[in-house]
Tab-separated table of C-alpha atoms in Angstrom:
chain	number	residue	atom	x	y	z
A	160	MET	CA	53.587	-52.285	-58.247
A	161	LYS	CA	52.503	-53.665	-54.682
A	162	LYS	CA	53.858	-50.818	-53.012
A	163	ILE	CA	51.766	-48.229	-55.525
A	164	CYS	CA	48.567	-50.192	-54.748
A	165	LEU	CA	49.036	-49.843	-51.243
A	166	LEU	CA	49.268	-46.275	-51.112
A	167	VAL	CA	46.076	-45.855	-53.186
A	168	LEU	CA	44.325	-47.908	-50.740
A	169	ILE	CA	45.551	-45.857	-47.978
A	170	SER	CA	44.507	-42.575	-49.355
A	171	LEU	CA	41.378	-43.826	-50.187
A	172	TRP	CA	40.840	-44.883	-46.764
A	173	SER	CA	42.013	-41.741	-44.740
A	174	CYS	CA	39.772	-39.687	-47.491
A	175	GLN	CA	36.777	-41.838	-46.431
A	176	GLN	CA	37.426	-41.434	-42.634
A	177	LYS	CA	37.552	-37.299	-43.277
A	178	LYS	CA	33.995	-37.597	-44.909
A	179	PHE	CA	32.937	-39.413	-41.833
A	180	GLU	CA	34.228	-37.156	-39.329
A	181	GLN	CA	32.900	-34.507	-40.975
A	182	LYS	CA	29.372	-36.009	-41.078
A	183	GLU	CA	29.611	-36.787	-37.553
A	184	PHE	CA	30.359	-33.205	-36.686
A	185	THR	CA	27.816	-31.858	-38.799
A	186	LYS	CA	25.369	-33.902	-36.838
A	187	ILE	CA	27.066	-32.880	-33.189
A	188	ASP	CA	26.717	-29.445	-34.470
A	189	SER	CA	23.280	-29.506	-35.370
A	190	THR	CA	22.073	-31.071	-32.583
A	191	SER	CA	23.738	-28.251	-30.487
A	192	LYS	CA	22.263	-25.671	-32.087
A	193	GLU	CA	18.734	-27.533	-31.769
A	194	ARG	CA	19.482	-27.814	-27.786
A	195	ASN	CA	20.321	-24.042	-28.010
A	196	ALA	CA	17.431	-23.287	-29.877
A	197	SER	CA	15.076	-25.509	-27.554
A	198	GLU	CA	16.973	-23.508	-24.375
A	199	GLU	CA	16.083	-20.199	-25.962
A	200	ASN	CA	12.531	-21.157	-26.450
A	201	ILE	CA	12.103	-22.044	-23.262
A	202	GLU	CA	13.299	-19.105	-21.975
A	203	VAL	CA	11.265	-16.985	-24.130
A	204	ASP	CA	8.195	-19.059	-23.293
A	205	SER	CA	8.997	-18.505	-19.809
A	206	LYS	CA	9.196	-14.968	-20.225
A	207	LYS	CA	6.051	-14.509	-22.356
A	208	PHE	CA	4.287	-16.746	-19.430
A	209	ILE	CA	5.962	-14.118	-16.919
A	210	ALA	CA	4.611	-10.945	-19.435
A	211	THR	CA	1.354	-12.130	-19.615
A	212	ASN	CA	0.362	-13.643	-16.066
A	213	TRP	CA	2.395	-11.818	-13.397
A	214	PHE	CA	-0.557	-8.924	-13.619
A	215	LYS	CA	-2.749	-11.467	-12.812
A	216	VAL	CA	-1.096	-12.407	-9.747
A	217	PHE	CA	-0.199	-9.344	-8.706
A	218	LYS	CA	-3.716	-8.125	-9.104
A	219	THR	CA	-5.175	-10.638	-6.993
A	220	ASP	CA	-2.823	-10.302	-4.345
A	221	THR	CA	-3.541	-6.381	-4.387
A	222	ILE	CA	-7.563	-7.354	-4.531
A	223	ILE	CA	-6.987	-9.450	-1.395
A	224	ALA	CA	-4.684	-6.722	0.361
A	225	SER	CA	-6.982	-3.873	-0.720
A	226	ASP	CA	-10.120	-5.614	0.435
A	227	LEU	CA	-8.437	-6.046	3.629
A	228	TYR	CA	-7.610	-2.642	3.747
A	229	TRP	CA	-10.708	-1.129	2.657
A	230	LYS	CA	-12.494	-3.381	5.215
A	231	LYS	CA	-10.255	-2.129	8.140
A	232	ILE	CA	-10.775	1.329	7.338
A	233	ILE	CA	-14.848	0.603	6.916
A	234	GLU	CA	-15.088	-0.792	10.177
A	235	LYS	CA	-13.062	1.701	11.940
A	236	ASP	CA	-15.245	4.469	10.520
A	237	SER	CA	-18.177	2.741	11.536
A	238	LEU	CA	-17.048	2.234	15.017
A	239	ILE	CA	-15.986	5.901	15.338
A	240	LYS	CA	-19.425	6.806	14.333
A	241	ILE	CA	-20.669	4.459	17.138
A	242	PHE	CA	-17.974	6.103	19.336
A	243	LYS	CA	-19.551	9.669	18.604
A	244	ALA	CA	-23.028	8.638	19.327
A	245	ASP	CA	-22.153	7.011	22.674
A	246	PHE	CA	-20.442	9.863	23.424
A	247	ILE	CA	-23.208	12.278	22.807
A	248	ASN	CA	-25.705	9.915	24.462
A	249	SER	CA	-23.477	9.453	27.450
A	250	PRO	CA	-23.954	10.768	31.176
A	251	PRO	CA	-21.855	13.741	31.643
A	252	LEU	CA	-18.921	14.117	33.871
A	253	LYS	CA	-19.992	14.557	37.720
A	254	ASP	CA	-17.629	14.468	40.758
A	255	LYS	CA	-17.767	10.663	42.192
A	256	LYS	CA	-15.517	8.484	43.778
A	257	ILE	CA	-15.774	4.927	43.077
A	258	LYS	CA	-14.056	1.325	43.700
A	259	PHE	CA	-13.911	0.058	40.243
A	260	PHE	CA	-11.996	-3.039	41.085
A	261	TRP	CA	-10.764	-4.896	44.370
A	262	TYR	CA	-9.712	-7.737	46.341
A	263	ASP	CA	-12.013	-9.397	48.830
A	264	ASN	CA	-11.110	-12.231	50.618
A	265	GLN	CA	-14.787	-13.285	51.472
A	266	VAL	CA	-15.374	-14.188	47.794
A	267	GLU	CA	-13.655	-17.204	45.941
A	268	PRO	CA	-11.538	-16.536	43.798
A	269	GLY	CA	-11.347	-13.165	45.579
A	270	THR	CA	-11.105	-10.523	43.216
A	271	LEU	CA	-14.373	-8.124	42.004
A	272	ILE	CA	-15.198	-5.932	39.150
A	273	ASN	CA	-17.828	-3.198	39.428
A	274	LYS	CA	-19.899	-4.201	36.392
A	275	ASN	CA	-23.026	-1.758	37.899
A	276	TYR	CA	-20.744	1.095	37.504
A	277	CYS	CA	-19.807	0.516	34.199
A	278	LYS	CA	-23.259	0.605	33.006
A	279	THR	CA	-23.650	4.579	34.357
A	280	MET	CA	-19.776	5.472	33.559
A	281	SER	CA	-19.242	8.659	31.009
A	282	GLU	CA	-17.389	7.568	27.950
A	283	SER	CA	-14.401	9.927	29.164
A	284	GLU	CA	-14.199	7.384	32.497
A	285	ARG	CA	-14.253	4.135	30.110
A	286	ALA	CA	-11.202	5.822	28.176
A	287	ALA	CA	-8.960	6.348	31.399
A	288	LEU	CA	-10.223	3.033	32.690
A	289	GLY	CA	-9.312	1.820	29.233
A	290	PHE	CA	-5.862	3.280	29.501
A	291	VAL	CA	-4.956	1.532	32.701
A	292	ALA	CA	-6.181	-1.596	31.626
A	293	LYS	CA	-3.242	-2.331	29.445
A	294	LEU	CA	-0.819	-1.848	31.946
A	295	SER	CA	-1.043	-5.409	33.287
A	296	ASN	CA	0.621	-7.743	30.946
A	297	THR	CA	-1.327	-11.029	32.221
A	298	PHE	CA	-4.754	-12.112	30.552
A	299	ASP	CA	-7.296	-9.939	32.722
A	300	THR	CA	-9.747	-12.669	33.729
A	301	TYR	CA	-11.835	-11.554	37.224
A	302	TYR	CA	-14.973	-11.924	38.513
A	303	ASP	CA	-17.852	-9.887	39.322
A	304	LYS	CA	-20.158	-9.816	42.447
A	305	GLY	CA	-22.089	-12.786	40.656
A	306	ASN	CA	-19.164	-14.841	40.745
A	307	GLU	CA	-18.961	-14.909	36.615
A	308	SER	CA	-15.988	-14.719	34.739
A	309	CYS	CA	-15.383	-11.347	33.616
A	310	SER	CA	-12.231	-8.989	32.351
A	311	ILE	CA	-11.535	-5.282	32.642
A	312	HIS	CA	-11.764	-5.413	29.006
A	313	ILE	CA	-15.132	-6.863	28.980
A	314	ALA	CA	-16.530	-4.747	31.485
A	315	LEU	CA	-15.739	-2.021	29.690
A	316	ASN	CA	-17.327	-3.282	26.348
A	317	LEU	CA	-13.996	-3.067	24.628
A	318	ASP	CA	-13.507	-6.831	23.609
A	319	TYR	CA	-10.229	-7.981	24.862
A	320	PRO	CA	-6.559	-6.283	25.064
A	321	CYS	CA	-5.531	-4.599	22.113
A	322	SER	CA	-8.377	-5.657	20.142
A	323	GLU	CA	-9.427	-3.735	16.891
A	324	LYS	CA	-12.225	-2.154	18.958
A	325	TYR	CA	-10.151	-1.319	21.639
A	326	LYS	CA	-7.453	0.136	19.577
A	327	TYR	CA	-9.993	2.369	17.558
A	328	PHE	CA	-11.550	3.735	20.687
A	329	MET	CA	-8.733	4.661	22.652
A	330	GLN	CA	-7.253	6.090	19.409
A	331	TYR	CA	-10.230	8.100	18.996
A	332	TRP	CA	-10.096	9.572	22.713
A	333	PHE	CA	-6.352	10.152	22.602
A	334	ARG	CA	-5.742	11.383	19.228
A	335	ASN	CA	-4.585	14.478	20.501
A	336	ASP	CA	-2.219	13.133	23.319
A	337	THR	CA	1.173	12.411	21.359
A	338	LYS	CA	3.143	11.197	24.279
A	339	TYR	CA	1.163	8.220	24.484
A	340	LEU	CA	-1.173	7.495	21.621
A	341	ASN	CA	2.283	5.785	19.973
A	342	SER	CA	1.954	3.447	22.606
A	343	ILE	CA	-1.591	2.518	21.812
A	344	ASN	CA	-1.308	2.586	18.150
A	345	ASN	CA	1.408	-0.142	19.042
A	346	CYS	CA	-0.875	-2.235	21.540
A	347	SER	CA	-0.476	-6.038	20.887
A	348	PRO	CA	-2.491	-8.654	22.275
A	349	VAL	CA	-1.010	-10.140	25.537
A	350	GLN	CA	-1.324	-13.674	26.200
A	351	GLU	CA	-2.295	-15.492	29.163
A	352	THR	CA	0.583	-16.263	31.407
A	353	PHE	CA	0.793	-19.813	33.025
A	354	ALA	CA	2.330	-21.033	35.781
A	355	GLY	CA	5.693	-21.939	33.934
A	356	SER	CA	6.732	-18.519	33.298
A	357	SER	CA	9.238	-16.667	35.569
A	358	ASN	CA	7.197	-13.291	36.268
A	359	PHE	CA	3.548	-12.170	35.902
A	360	ASP	CA	1.447	-9.304	37.430
A	361	ALA	CA	-2.281	-8.455	38.275
A	362	PHE	CA	-3.994	-5.615	39.586
A	363	ASN	CA	-4.838	-5.788	42.997
A	364	GLU	CA	-7.001	-2.646	43.169
A	365	ILE	CA	-8.340	0.256	40.630
A	366	ASN	CA	-10.068	3.501	42.330
A	367	ILE	CA	-11.624	5.807	39.893
A	368	THR	CA	-11.940	9.730	41.119
A	369	VAL	CA	-13.662	12.533	39.095
A	370	LYS	CA	-13.227	16.247	40.058
A	371	GLY	CA	-14.712	18.787	36.977
A	372	ASN	CA	-12.789	18.057	34.192
A	373	ASN	CA	-10.024	15.940	35.820
A	374	ILE	CA	-10.188	12.303	36.173
A	375	PHE	CA	-7.789	10.724	38.493
A	376	ILE	CA	-7.208	6.741	39.116
A	377	ASP	CA	-5.134	5.302	41.517
A	378	TYR	CA	-4.034	1.508	41.319
A	379	GLU	CA	-2.006	-0.882	42.643
A	380	ILE	CA	-0.309	-3.832	40.833
A	381	GLY	CA	1.354	-7.326	42.324
A	382	GLU	CA	3.997	-8.949	40.441
A	383	SER	CA	5.209	-12.316	41.573
A	384	GLY	CA	8.230	-14.124	40.525
A	385	ARG	CA	7.181	-17.917	40.977
A	386	ASP	CA	8.360	-18.639	44.381
A	387	ILE	CA	11.226	-16.575	44.608
A	388	ARG	CA	9.685	-13.370	45.368
A	389	HIS	CA	6.780	-11.092	45.227
A	390	CYS	CA	6.420	-7.043	44.767
A	391	LYS	CA	3.750	-4.416	44.526
A	392	TRP	CA	3.686	-0.775	43.485
A	393	ASN	CA	0.922	2.360	43.437
A	394	SER	CA	0.555	4.540	40.951
A	395	LYS	CA	-1.834	7.540	40.073
A	396	ILE	CA	-2.461	8.797	36.631
A	397	SER	CA	-4.237	12.111	35.995
A	398	PHE	CA	-6.196	12.738	33.050
A	399	LEU	CA	-7.661	16.134	31.952
A	400	VAL	CA	-11.056	15.650	29.810
A	401	ASP	CA	-12.035	18.185	26.928
A	402	LYS	CA	-15.635	16.971	25.519
A	403	ASP	CA	-14.413	13.633	23.647
A	404	ASP	CA	-10.893	14.139	24.027
A	405	ILE	CA	-8.691	13.183	26.855
A	406	LYS	CA	-4.936	13.384	27.704
A	407	VAL	CA	-2.591	12.336	30.539
A	408	ILE	CA	-1.122	15.268	32.604
A	409	ASP	CA	0.395	13.418	35.391
A	410	TRP	CA	1.429	9.923	36.152
A	411	LYS	CA	3.182	8.942	39.537
A	412	GLU	CA	4.351	5.514	40.582
A	413	SER	CA	5.578	4.633	43.978
A	414	GLU	CA	8.916	2.447	44.780
A	415	GLU	CA	8.308	-1.379	44.585
A	416	ASP	CA	7.523	-2.914	48.219
A	417	CYS	CA	9.157	-6.348	47.845
A	418	GLU	CA	9.520	-9.622	49.552
A	419	TYR	CA	11.801	-12.770	48.824
A	420	TYR	CA	11.492	-16.168	49.832
A	421	TYR	CA	14.029	-18.735	50.745
A	422	PRO	CA	14.706	-21.622	50.327
A	423	ASN	CA	13.110	-21.990	47.107
A	424	TYR	CA	13.244	-24.883	44.359
A	425	SER	CA	15.067	-22.082	41.817
A	426	ASP	CA	17.884	-21.699	45.140
A	427	HIS	CA	17.539	-18.166	44.332
A	428	LEU	CA	19.508	-16.354	46.946
A	429	PRO	CA	17.703	-12.661	48.367
A	430	PRO	CA	19.363	-9.506	47.307
A	431	ALA	CA	21.781	-8.144	50.012
A	432	GLY	CA	19.861	-5.904	52.439
A	433	TYR	CA	17.066	-8.077	52.759
A	434	LYS	CA	16.663	-9.798	56.443
A	435	ASP	CA	14.970	-13.242	57.337
A	436	ASP	CA	11.655	-12.551	59.487
A	437	GLY	CA	12.121	-16.008	60.956
A	438	THR	CA	9.537	-17.561	58.497
A	439	GLY	CA	11.966	-17.673	55.551
A	440	THR	CA	9.960	-14.346	53.905
A	441	TYR	CA	13.127	-11.797	53.520
A	442	ARG	CA	11.891	-7.525	53.794
A	443	LEU	CA	14.311	-4.790	53.202
A	444	VAL	CA	15.535	-3.568	56.269
A	445	LYS	CA	14.686	0.152	55.980
A	446	LYS	CA	17.210	2.451	57.632
A	447	SER	CA	16.729	5.016	60.159
A	448	LYS	CA	16.336	8.308	59.577
A	449	LYS	CA	19.248	10.474	61.335
A	450	LYS	CA	17.985	13.305	63.598
């Protein structure tokens, strides 16, 4: 009898345990479903947010980009109108030979810009000099006869190297020069060269000659490599002018004329073929021509 009662109690306990497990499983399952539903709602809500707000974000960015784009277009168009008017009102090309920029030891700091010539030059001469102005990679701050700080770009009324005004002006005048227009389009503002830089160059002299519809610019550039070397070379660029259009038709450069200094702080030896003149300055020994 006792055994029968014990078996009944065990069976009742097992039934209760199964019911309890079923309830717990049901709770877990419902909780899991609620969590999944919540995650789905979050995903749906985020999709709704993106669907309803992406255009506002896109529209805002587009408006800003569009405003900047049209602002540049309007600025360019207005400047080109000014350039065309300046060309119509500018003096015609006349034969001349002018020293535009030079070095003078009698003044401090020694470099001069002919600003008076800038007041009377034709627009095509300004374009030719603007082309040359970008060939030095240093910040071109020089001085005029009144010892006032100036630059080639300011003297030419072209703001600063590769400014928007400079590029629009040069693009207008060199629009049919397929060889050099790309370099004008890719022009980027140069930064001032500091004493710690390894190399820097600057103009030593710029002269302009006008003959008929041709403009010739002769210039000399000097390049310094700290206390290691100093080089210079001469170039001559020929331009052909056709009303408000200009092209480079010839460009000649001389070989570099360099001198090296040793000893120097960098302990950089002069290249082979350079000989000391007794002062620590090394110059290339020129080979005598065979008769």
